[in-house]
Coordinates of C-alpha atoms and ligand atoms in Angstrom, one line a residue:
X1 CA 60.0 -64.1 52.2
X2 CA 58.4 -65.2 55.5
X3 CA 59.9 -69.0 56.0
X4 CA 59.1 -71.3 58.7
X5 CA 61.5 -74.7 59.4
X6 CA 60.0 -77.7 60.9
X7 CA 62.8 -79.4 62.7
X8 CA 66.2 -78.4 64.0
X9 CA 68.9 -81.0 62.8
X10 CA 70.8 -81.1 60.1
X11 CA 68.9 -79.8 57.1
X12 CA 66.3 -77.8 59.1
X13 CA 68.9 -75.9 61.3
X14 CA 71.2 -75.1 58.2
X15 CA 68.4 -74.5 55.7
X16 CA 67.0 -72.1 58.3
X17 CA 70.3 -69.9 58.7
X18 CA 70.9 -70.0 54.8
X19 CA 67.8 -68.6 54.3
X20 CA 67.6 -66.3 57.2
X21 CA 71.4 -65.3 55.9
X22 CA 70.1 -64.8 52.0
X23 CA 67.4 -61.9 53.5
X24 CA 64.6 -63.6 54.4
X25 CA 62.8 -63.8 57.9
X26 CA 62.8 -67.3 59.1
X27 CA 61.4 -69.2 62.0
X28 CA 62.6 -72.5 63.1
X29 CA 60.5 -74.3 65.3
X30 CA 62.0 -77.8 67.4
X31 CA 59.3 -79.5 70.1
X32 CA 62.8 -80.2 72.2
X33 CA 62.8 -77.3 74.3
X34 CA 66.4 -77.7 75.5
X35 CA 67.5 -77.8 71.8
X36 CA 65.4 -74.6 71.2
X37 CA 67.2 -72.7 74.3
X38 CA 70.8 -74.0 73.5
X39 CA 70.3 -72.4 69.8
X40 CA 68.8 -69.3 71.4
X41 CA 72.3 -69.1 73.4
X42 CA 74.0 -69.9 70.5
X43 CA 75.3 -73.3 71.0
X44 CA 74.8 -75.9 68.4
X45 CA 73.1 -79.4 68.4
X46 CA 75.5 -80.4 65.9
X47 CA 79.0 -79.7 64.9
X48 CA 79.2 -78.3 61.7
X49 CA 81.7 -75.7 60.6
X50 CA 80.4 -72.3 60.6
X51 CA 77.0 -73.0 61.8
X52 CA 77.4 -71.4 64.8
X53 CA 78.7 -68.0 63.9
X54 CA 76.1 -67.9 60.7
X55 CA 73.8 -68.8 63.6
X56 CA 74.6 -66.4 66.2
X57 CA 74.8 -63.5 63.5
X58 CA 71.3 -64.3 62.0
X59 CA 70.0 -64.3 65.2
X60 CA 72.0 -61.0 66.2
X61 CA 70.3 -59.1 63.2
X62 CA 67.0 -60.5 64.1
X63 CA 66.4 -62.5 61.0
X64 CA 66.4 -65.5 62.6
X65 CA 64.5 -66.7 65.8
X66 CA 64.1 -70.4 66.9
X67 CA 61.1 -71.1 68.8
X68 CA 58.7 -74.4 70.2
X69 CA 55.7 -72.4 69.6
X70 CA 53.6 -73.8 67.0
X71 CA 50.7 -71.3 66.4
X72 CA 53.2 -68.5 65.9
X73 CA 55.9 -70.8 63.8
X74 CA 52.9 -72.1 61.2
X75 CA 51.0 -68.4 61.2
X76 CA 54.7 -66.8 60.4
X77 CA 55.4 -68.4 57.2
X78 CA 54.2 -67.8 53.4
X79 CA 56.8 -70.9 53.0
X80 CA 56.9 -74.0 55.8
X81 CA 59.5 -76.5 55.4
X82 CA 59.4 -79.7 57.1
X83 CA 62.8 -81.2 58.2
X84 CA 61.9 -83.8 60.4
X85 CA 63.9 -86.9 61.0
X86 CA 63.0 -89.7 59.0
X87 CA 64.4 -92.9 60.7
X88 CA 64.6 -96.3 59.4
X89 CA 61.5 -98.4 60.9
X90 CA 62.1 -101.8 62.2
X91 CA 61.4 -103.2 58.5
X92 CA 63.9 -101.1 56.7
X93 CA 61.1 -98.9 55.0
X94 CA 61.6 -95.5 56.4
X95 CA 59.4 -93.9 59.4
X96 CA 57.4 -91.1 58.8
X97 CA 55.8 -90.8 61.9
X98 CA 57.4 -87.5 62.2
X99 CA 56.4 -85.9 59.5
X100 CA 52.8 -86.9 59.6
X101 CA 52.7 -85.3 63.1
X102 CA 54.7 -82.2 61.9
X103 CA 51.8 -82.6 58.8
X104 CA 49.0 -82.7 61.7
X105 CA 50.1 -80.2 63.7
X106 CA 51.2 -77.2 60.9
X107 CA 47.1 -78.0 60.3
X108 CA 45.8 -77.6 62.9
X109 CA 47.6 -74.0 63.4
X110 CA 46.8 -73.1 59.4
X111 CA 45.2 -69.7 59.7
X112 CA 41.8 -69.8 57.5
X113 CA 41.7 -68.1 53.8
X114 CA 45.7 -67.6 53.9
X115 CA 47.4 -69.1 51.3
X116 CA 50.7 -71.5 52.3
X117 CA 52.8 -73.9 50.4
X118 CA 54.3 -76.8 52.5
X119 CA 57.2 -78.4 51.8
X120 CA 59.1 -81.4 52.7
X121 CA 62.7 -81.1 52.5
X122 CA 63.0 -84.5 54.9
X123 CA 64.0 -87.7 52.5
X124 CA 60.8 -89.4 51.9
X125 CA 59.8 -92.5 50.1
X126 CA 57.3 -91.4 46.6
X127 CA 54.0 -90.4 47.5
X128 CA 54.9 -89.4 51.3
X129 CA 54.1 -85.8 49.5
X130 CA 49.9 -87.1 48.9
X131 CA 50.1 -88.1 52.4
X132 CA 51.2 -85.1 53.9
X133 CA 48.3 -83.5 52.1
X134 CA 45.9 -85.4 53.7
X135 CA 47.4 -84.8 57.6
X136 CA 47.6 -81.4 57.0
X137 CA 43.9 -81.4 56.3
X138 CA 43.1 -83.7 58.7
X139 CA 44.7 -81.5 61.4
X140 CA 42.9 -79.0 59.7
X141 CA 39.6 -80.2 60.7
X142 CA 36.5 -77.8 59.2
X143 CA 38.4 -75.1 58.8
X144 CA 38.6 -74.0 55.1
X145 CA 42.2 -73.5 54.5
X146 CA 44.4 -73.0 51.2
X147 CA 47.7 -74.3 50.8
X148 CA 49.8 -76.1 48.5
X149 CA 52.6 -78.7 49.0
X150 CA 56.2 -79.7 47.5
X151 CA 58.7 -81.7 47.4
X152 CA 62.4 -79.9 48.3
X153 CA 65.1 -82.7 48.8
X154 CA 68.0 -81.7 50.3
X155 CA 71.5 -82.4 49.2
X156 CA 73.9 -81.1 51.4
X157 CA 76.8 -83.3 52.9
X158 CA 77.6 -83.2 56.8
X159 CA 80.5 -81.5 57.2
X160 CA 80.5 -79.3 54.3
X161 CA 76.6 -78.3 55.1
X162 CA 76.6 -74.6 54.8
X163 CA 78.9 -74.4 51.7
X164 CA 76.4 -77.0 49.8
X165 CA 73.2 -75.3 50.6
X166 CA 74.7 -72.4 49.3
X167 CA 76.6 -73.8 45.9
X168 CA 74.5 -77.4 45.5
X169 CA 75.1 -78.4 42.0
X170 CA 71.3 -78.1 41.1
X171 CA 67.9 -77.3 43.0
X172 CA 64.7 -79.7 42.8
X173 CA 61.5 -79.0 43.4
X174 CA 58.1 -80.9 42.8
X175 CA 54.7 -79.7 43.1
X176 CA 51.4 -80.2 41.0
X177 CA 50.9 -76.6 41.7
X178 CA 52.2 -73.6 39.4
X179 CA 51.9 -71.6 41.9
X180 CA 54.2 -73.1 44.3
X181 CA 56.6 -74.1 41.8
X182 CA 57.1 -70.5 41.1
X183 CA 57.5 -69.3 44.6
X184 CA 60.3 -71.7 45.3
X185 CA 62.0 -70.9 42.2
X186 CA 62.0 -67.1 43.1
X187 CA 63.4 -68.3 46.8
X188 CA 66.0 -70.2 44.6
X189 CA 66.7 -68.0 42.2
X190 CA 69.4 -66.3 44.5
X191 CA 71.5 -69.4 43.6
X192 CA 74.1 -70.3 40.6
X193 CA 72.4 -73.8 40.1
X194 CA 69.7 -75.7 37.5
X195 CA 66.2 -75.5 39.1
X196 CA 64.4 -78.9 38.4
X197 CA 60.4 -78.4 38.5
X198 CA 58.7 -81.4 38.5
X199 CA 56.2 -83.4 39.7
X200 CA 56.0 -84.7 43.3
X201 CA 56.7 -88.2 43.0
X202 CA 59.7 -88.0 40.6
X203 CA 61.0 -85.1 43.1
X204 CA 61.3 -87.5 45.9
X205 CA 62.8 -90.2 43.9
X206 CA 65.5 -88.2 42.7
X207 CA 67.3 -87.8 46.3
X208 CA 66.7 -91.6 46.9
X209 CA 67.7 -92.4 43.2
X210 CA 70.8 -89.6 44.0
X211 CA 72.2 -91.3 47.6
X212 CA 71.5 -95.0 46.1
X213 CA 73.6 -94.5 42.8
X214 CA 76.2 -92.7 45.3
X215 CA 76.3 -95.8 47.9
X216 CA 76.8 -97.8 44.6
X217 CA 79.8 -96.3 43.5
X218 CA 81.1 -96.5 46.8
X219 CA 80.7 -100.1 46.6
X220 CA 81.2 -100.9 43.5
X221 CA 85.1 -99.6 44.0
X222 CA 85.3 -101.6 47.1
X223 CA 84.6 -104.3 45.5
X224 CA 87.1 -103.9 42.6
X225 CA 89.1 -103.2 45.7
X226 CA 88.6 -106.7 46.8
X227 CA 89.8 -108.2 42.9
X228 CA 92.6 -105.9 43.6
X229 CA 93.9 -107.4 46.5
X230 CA 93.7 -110.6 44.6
X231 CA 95.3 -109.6 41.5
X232 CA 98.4 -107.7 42.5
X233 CA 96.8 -104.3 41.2
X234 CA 96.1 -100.9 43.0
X235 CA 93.0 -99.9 44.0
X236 CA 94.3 -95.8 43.7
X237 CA 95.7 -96.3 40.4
X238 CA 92.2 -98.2 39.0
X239 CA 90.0 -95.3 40.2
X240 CA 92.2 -92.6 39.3
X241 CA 92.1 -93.6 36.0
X242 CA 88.5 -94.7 36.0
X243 CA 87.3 -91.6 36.9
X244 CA 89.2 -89.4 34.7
X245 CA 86.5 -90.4 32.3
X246 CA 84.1 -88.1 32.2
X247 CA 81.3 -89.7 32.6
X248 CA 82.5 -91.4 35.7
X249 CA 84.0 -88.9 37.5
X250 CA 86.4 -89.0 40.2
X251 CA 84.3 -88.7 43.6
X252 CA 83.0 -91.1 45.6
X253 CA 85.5 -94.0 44.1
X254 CA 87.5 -94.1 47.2
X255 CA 87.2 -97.7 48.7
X256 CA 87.0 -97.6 52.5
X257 CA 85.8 -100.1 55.4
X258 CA 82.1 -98.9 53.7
X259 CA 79.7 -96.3 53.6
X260 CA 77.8 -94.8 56.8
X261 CA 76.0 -92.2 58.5
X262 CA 72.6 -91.4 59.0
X263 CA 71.5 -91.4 55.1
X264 CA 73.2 -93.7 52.8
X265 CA 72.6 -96.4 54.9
X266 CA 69.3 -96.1 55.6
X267 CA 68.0 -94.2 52.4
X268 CA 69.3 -97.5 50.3
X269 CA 67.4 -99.3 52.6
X270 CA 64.4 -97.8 52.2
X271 CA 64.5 -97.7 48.4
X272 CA 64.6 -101.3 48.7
X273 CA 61.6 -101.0 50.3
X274 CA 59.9 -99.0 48.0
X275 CA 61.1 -101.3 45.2
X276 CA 59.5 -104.7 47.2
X277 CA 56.9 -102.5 47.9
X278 CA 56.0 -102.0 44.2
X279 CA 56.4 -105.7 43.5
X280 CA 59.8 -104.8 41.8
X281 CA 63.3 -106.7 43.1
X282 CA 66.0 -104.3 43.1
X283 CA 68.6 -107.2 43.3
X284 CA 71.5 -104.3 42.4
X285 CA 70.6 -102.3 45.9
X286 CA 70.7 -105.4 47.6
X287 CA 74.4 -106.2 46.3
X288 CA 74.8 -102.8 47.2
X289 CA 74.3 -103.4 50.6
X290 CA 75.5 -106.6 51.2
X291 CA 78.8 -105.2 49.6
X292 CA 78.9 -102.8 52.2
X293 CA 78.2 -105.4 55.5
X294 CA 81.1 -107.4 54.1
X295 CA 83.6 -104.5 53.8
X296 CA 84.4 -103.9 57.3
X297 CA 84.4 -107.6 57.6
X298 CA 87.4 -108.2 54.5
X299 CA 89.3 -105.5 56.5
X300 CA 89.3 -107.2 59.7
X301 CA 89.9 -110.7 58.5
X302 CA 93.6 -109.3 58.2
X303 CA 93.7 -108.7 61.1
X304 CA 92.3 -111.8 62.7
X305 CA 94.5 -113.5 60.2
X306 CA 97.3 -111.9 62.0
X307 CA 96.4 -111.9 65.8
X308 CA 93.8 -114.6 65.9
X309 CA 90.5 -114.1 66.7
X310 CA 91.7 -113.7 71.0
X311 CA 93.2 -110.2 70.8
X312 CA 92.7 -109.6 75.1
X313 CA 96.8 -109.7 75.3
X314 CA 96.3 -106.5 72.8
X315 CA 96.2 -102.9 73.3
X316 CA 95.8 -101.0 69.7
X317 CA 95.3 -97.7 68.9
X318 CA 92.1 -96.3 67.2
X319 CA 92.1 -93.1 64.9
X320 CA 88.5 -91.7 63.8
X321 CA 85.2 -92.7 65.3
X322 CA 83.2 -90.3 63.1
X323 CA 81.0 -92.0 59.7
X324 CA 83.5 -89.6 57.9
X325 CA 86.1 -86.4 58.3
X326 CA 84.6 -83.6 59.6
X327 CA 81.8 -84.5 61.8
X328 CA 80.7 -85.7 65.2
X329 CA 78.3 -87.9 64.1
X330 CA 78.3 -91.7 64.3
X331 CA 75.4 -93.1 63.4
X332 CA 75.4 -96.1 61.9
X333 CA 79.1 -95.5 61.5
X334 CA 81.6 -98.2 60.6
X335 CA 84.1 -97.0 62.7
X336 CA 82.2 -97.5 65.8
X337 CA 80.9 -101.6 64.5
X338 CA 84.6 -102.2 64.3
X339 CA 85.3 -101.4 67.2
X340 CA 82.6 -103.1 69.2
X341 CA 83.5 -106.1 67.2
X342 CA 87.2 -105.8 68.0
X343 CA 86.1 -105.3 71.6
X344 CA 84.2 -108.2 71.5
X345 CA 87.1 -110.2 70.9
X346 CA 89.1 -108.4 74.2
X347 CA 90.9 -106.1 72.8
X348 CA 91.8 -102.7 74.6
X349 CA 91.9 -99.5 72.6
X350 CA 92.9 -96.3 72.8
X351 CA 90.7 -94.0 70.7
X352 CA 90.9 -90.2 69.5
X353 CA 89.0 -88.8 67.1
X354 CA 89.1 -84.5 66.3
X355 CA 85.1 -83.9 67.1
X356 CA 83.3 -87.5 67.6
X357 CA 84.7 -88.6 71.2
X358 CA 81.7 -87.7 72.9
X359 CA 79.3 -89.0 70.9
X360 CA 81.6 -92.1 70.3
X361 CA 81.8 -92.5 73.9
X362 CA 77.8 -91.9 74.4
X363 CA 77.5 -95.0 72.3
X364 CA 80.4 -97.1 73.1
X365 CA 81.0 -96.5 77.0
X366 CA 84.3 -97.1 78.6
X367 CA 84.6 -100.7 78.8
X368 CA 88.0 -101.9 77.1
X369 CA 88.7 -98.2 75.8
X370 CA 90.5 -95.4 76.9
X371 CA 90.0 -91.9 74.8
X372 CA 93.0 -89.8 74.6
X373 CA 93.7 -86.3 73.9
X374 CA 94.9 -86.5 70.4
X375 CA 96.3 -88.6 67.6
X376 CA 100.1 -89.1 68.8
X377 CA 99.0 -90.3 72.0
X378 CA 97.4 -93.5 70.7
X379 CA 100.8 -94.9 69.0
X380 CA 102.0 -95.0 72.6
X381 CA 103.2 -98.2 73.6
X382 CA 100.1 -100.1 71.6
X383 CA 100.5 -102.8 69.4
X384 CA 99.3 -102.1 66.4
X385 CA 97.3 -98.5 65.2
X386 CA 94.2 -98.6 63.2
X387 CA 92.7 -96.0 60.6
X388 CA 88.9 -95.6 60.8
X389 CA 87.5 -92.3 60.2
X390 CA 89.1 -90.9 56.6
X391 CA 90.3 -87.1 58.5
X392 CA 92.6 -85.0 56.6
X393 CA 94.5 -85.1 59.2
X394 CA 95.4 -88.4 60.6
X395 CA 97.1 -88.4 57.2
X396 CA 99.7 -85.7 57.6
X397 CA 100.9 -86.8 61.1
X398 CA 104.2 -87.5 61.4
X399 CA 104.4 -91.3 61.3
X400 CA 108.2 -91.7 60.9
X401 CA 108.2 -90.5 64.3
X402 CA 105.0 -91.7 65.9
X403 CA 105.7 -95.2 65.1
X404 CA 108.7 -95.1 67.2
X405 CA 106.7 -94.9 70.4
X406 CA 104.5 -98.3 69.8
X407 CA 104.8 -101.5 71.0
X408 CA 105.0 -103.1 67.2
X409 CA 105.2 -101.0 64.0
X410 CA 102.0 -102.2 62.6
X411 CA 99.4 -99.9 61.0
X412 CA 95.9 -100.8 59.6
X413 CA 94.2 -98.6 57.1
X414 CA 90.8 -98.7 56.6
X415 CA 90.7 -95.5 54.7
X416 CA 93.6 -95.9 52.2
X417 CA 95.2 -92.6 53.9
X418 CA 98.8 -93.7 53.7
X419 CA 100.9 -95.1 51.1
X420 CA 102.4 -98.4 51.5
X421 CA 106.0 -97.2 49.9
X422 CA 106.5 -95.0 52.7
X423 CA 105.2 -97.1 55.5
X424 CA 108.0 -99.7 54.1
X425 CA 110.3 -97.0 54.1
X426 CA 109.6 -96.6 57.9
X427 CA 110.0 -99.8 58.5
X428 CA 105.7 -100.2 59.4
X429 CA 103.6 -103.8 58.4
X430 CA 101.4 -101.9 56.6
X431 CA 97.7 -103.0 55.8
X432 CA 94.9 -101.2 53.5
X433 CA 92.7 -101.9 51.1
X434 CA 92.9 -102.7 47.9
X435 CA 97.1 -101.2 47.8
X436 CA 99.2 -102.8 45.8
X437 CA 102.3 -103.8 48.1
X438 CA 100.0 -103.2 51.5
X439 CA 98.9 -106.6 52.8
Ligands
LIG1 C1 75.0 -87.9 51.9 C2 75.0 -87.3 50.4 O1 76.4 -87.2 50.0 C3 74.4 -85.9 50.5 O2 74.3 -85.4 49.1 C4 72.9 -86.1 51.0 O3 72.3 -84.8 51.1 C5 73.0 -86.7 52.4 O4 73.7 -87.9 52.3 C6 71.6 -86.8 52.9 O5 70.9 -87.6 52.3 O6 71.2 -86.1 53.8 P1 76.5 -87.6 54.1 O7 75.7 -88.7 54.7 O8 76.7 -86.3 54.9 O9 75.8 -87.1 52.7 O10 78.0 -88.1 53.7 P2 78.8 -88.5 52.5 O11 79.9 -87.5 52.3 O12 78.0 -88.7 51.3 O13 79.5 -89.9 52.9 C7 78.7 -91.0 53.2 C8 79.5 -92.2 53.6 O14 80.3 -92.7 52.5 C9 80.6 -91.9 54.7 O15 80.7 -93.0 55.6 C10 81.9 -91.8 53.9 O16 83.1 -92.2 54.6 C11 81.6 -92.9 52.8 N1 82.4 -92.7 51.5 C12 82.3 -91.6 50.8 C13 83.3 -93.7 51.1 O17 83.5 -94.7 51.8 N2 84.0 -93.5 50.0 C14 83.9 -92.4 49.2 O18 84.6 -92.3 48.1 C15 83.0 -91.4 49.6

């Protein structure tokens, strides 16, 4: 099939080299020129394992070209997919500036009499889909034109990106047309996963409805975590054995200093939204996020219970900047708001994190922080070392000797990485969340 993408970041740039690596001739259009030459040459926006080499060897075999020119990205495909960002507006409510422009423009390049099916594979609030409908014909002007649109959420995970849009657990698409429907099933069909037709509006609830329920298990164990801490019990133990029941599940019950990145936040956010917006109070979501401010904030109490709230005679070390393992994104990551609140109270740093230094430092500067060339070299001489970002593996280093070199064997976990016996064993004042045994 003939594909265009709409959008080079996460979901347009990976969707696009999927495709283009399943057979299919894609296009992927970006308006950011530098973007669109850096991919040309084979470098990445973003860090994402294998993206590159699937990149470079779509491209090699001509199945792949990235391009800023509209006319020939919207003539080239039967399919266009948009995969625009959709930020959080100033209320909360996401902004789809983007994707009425992208909506606009793919108009006003339509070719006349030649039938295409649109479809947003951006996370947008129900009825976005109507909307797009109308931009597309109002770039469209008099021209008579014949296409259809869909819905297409996207469920892959950073980090793991080119592995889920290859085995996702289940496909959904949303259309009022047959036609389209069918289309994207046959692009689908390639995959090992349930196809969900439905309509539009239920299509683009299910990703919100999907992120929301996962940003609640995520705080729902934190905040057993928190009647944990106050009733001797462990916080591993209590989700182990909740989620060996089936219809729980294991994932997504490990309790942390809270949730991040550029979706969950803002995507629970913006259901909210949606909810007020419908004249119905979600009052759940809104535990759900005020759960999550208040995470980071029970982690550092212990540690303002321990210092005081003037840490400027303090020099710690910081392990992971990232919103999770294996990216180099921080948006809206907690790792990054606790450290500009530890900052705030004087504290020096030292920081390392496997792929988010320079974005971290792009965000955070140099003020009060040094960044270091890897994970040992922040127990050097520092007072106390504190866990962050939840990567594989700042919990295989060797600790019985890296705690030697600090100042004070004192180690914070924010991501329940460690296990308190053997942090006793080596003689560390261990903190985590939720541990039985760990302060
Ligand atoms: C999330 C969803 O998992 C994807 O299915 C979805 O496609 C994506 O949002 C999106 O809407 O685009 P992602 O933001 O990449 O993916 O990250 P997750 O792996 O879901 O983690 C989100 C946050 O929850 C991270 O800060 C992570 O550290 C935290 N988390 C996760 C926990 O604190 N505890 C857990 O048990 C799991």
């Amino acid at each position: 099939m003939k594909i265009t993408i709409i959008g080079t970041g996460y979901v347009g740039l990976v969707s696009g080299a999927v495709f283009a690596d399943w057979g299919h001739e894609v296009v992927c259009l970006d308006i950011d020129e530098e973007k669109i030459k850096k991919i040309k040459e084979g470098v990445m926006p973003i860090y994402e394992e294998g993206l590159e080499e699937l990149v470079t060897r779509v491209q090699d075999n001509g199945s792949f070209k990235a391009t800023t020119n509209y006319k020939m990205a919207v003539e080239h495909g039967e399919l266009i997919f948009i995969c625009v960002g959709t930020p959080s507006a100033q209320s909360g409510a996401a902004d789809l500036n983007y994707v009425y422009q992208a909506a606009e423009t793919i108009g006003k390049y339509l070719p006349e009499n030649e039938y295409k099916i649109i479809i947003t594979k951006s996370t947008v609030p129900v009825g976005t889909n109507n909307s797009v409908k109308k931009h597309v014909n109002k770039g469209a002007g008099d021209k008579k034109v014949d296409f259809d649109v869909a819905s297409n959420p996207e469920f892959l995970r950073e980090g793991n990106a080119i592995y889920d849009a290859n085995n996702t657990d289940r496909v959904v698409i949303g259309s009022s047309s047959e036609k389209a429907l069918g289309v994207l099933e046959e692009l689908y069909s390639k995959l090992d996963a349930p196809i969900v037709k439905t309509d539009l509006a239920s299509a683009e609830l299910i990703k919100y409805a999907a992120n929301a329920f996962l940003a609640t298990k995520i705080s729902f164990i934190n905040e057993i975590a928190q009647i944990c801490e106050r009733t001797g019990a462990d916080v591993k133990s209590v989700s182990h054995g909740m989620g060996l029941d089936n219809r729980i599940g294991p994932k997504f019950l490990n309790a942390s200093i809270g949730y991040g990145g550029s979706c969950f936040p803002k995507d629970v956010e913006a259901l909210y939204r949606t909810s007020s917006a419908n004249f119905y109070d979600f009052r759940l979501l809104r535990g759900v996020m005020d759960a999550n401010e208040r995470q980071k904030f029970y982690f550092l109490e212990k540690l303002f219970e321990k210092y005081g709230t003037n840490l400027s005679n303090l020099t710690f070390g910081i392990l992971g900047t990232a919103f999770k393992n294996d990216t180099d994104d921080v948006r809206k990551s907690p790792a990054i708001e606790v450290i500009r609140i530890l900052r705030g109270s004087g504290l020096r740093m030292k920081i390392f994190d496997p792929a988010a230094m320079e974005t971290a430092q792009e965000v955070l500067g140099n003020d009060y922080l040094e960044y270091m060339d890897s994970a040992a070299d922040v127990f050097e001489g520092t007072d106390a070392v504190v866990i962050l970002t939840e990567w594989k593996e700042f919990a295989t280093l060797d600790y019985e000797a890296l705690v030697k070199k600090m100042k004070s064997k004192v180690v914070f976990d924010g991501r329940n990485l460690l296990e308190p016996e053997d942090m006793k064993d080596m003689g560390v004042e261990y903190y985590a969340i939720g541990r039985s045994e760990a302060g």
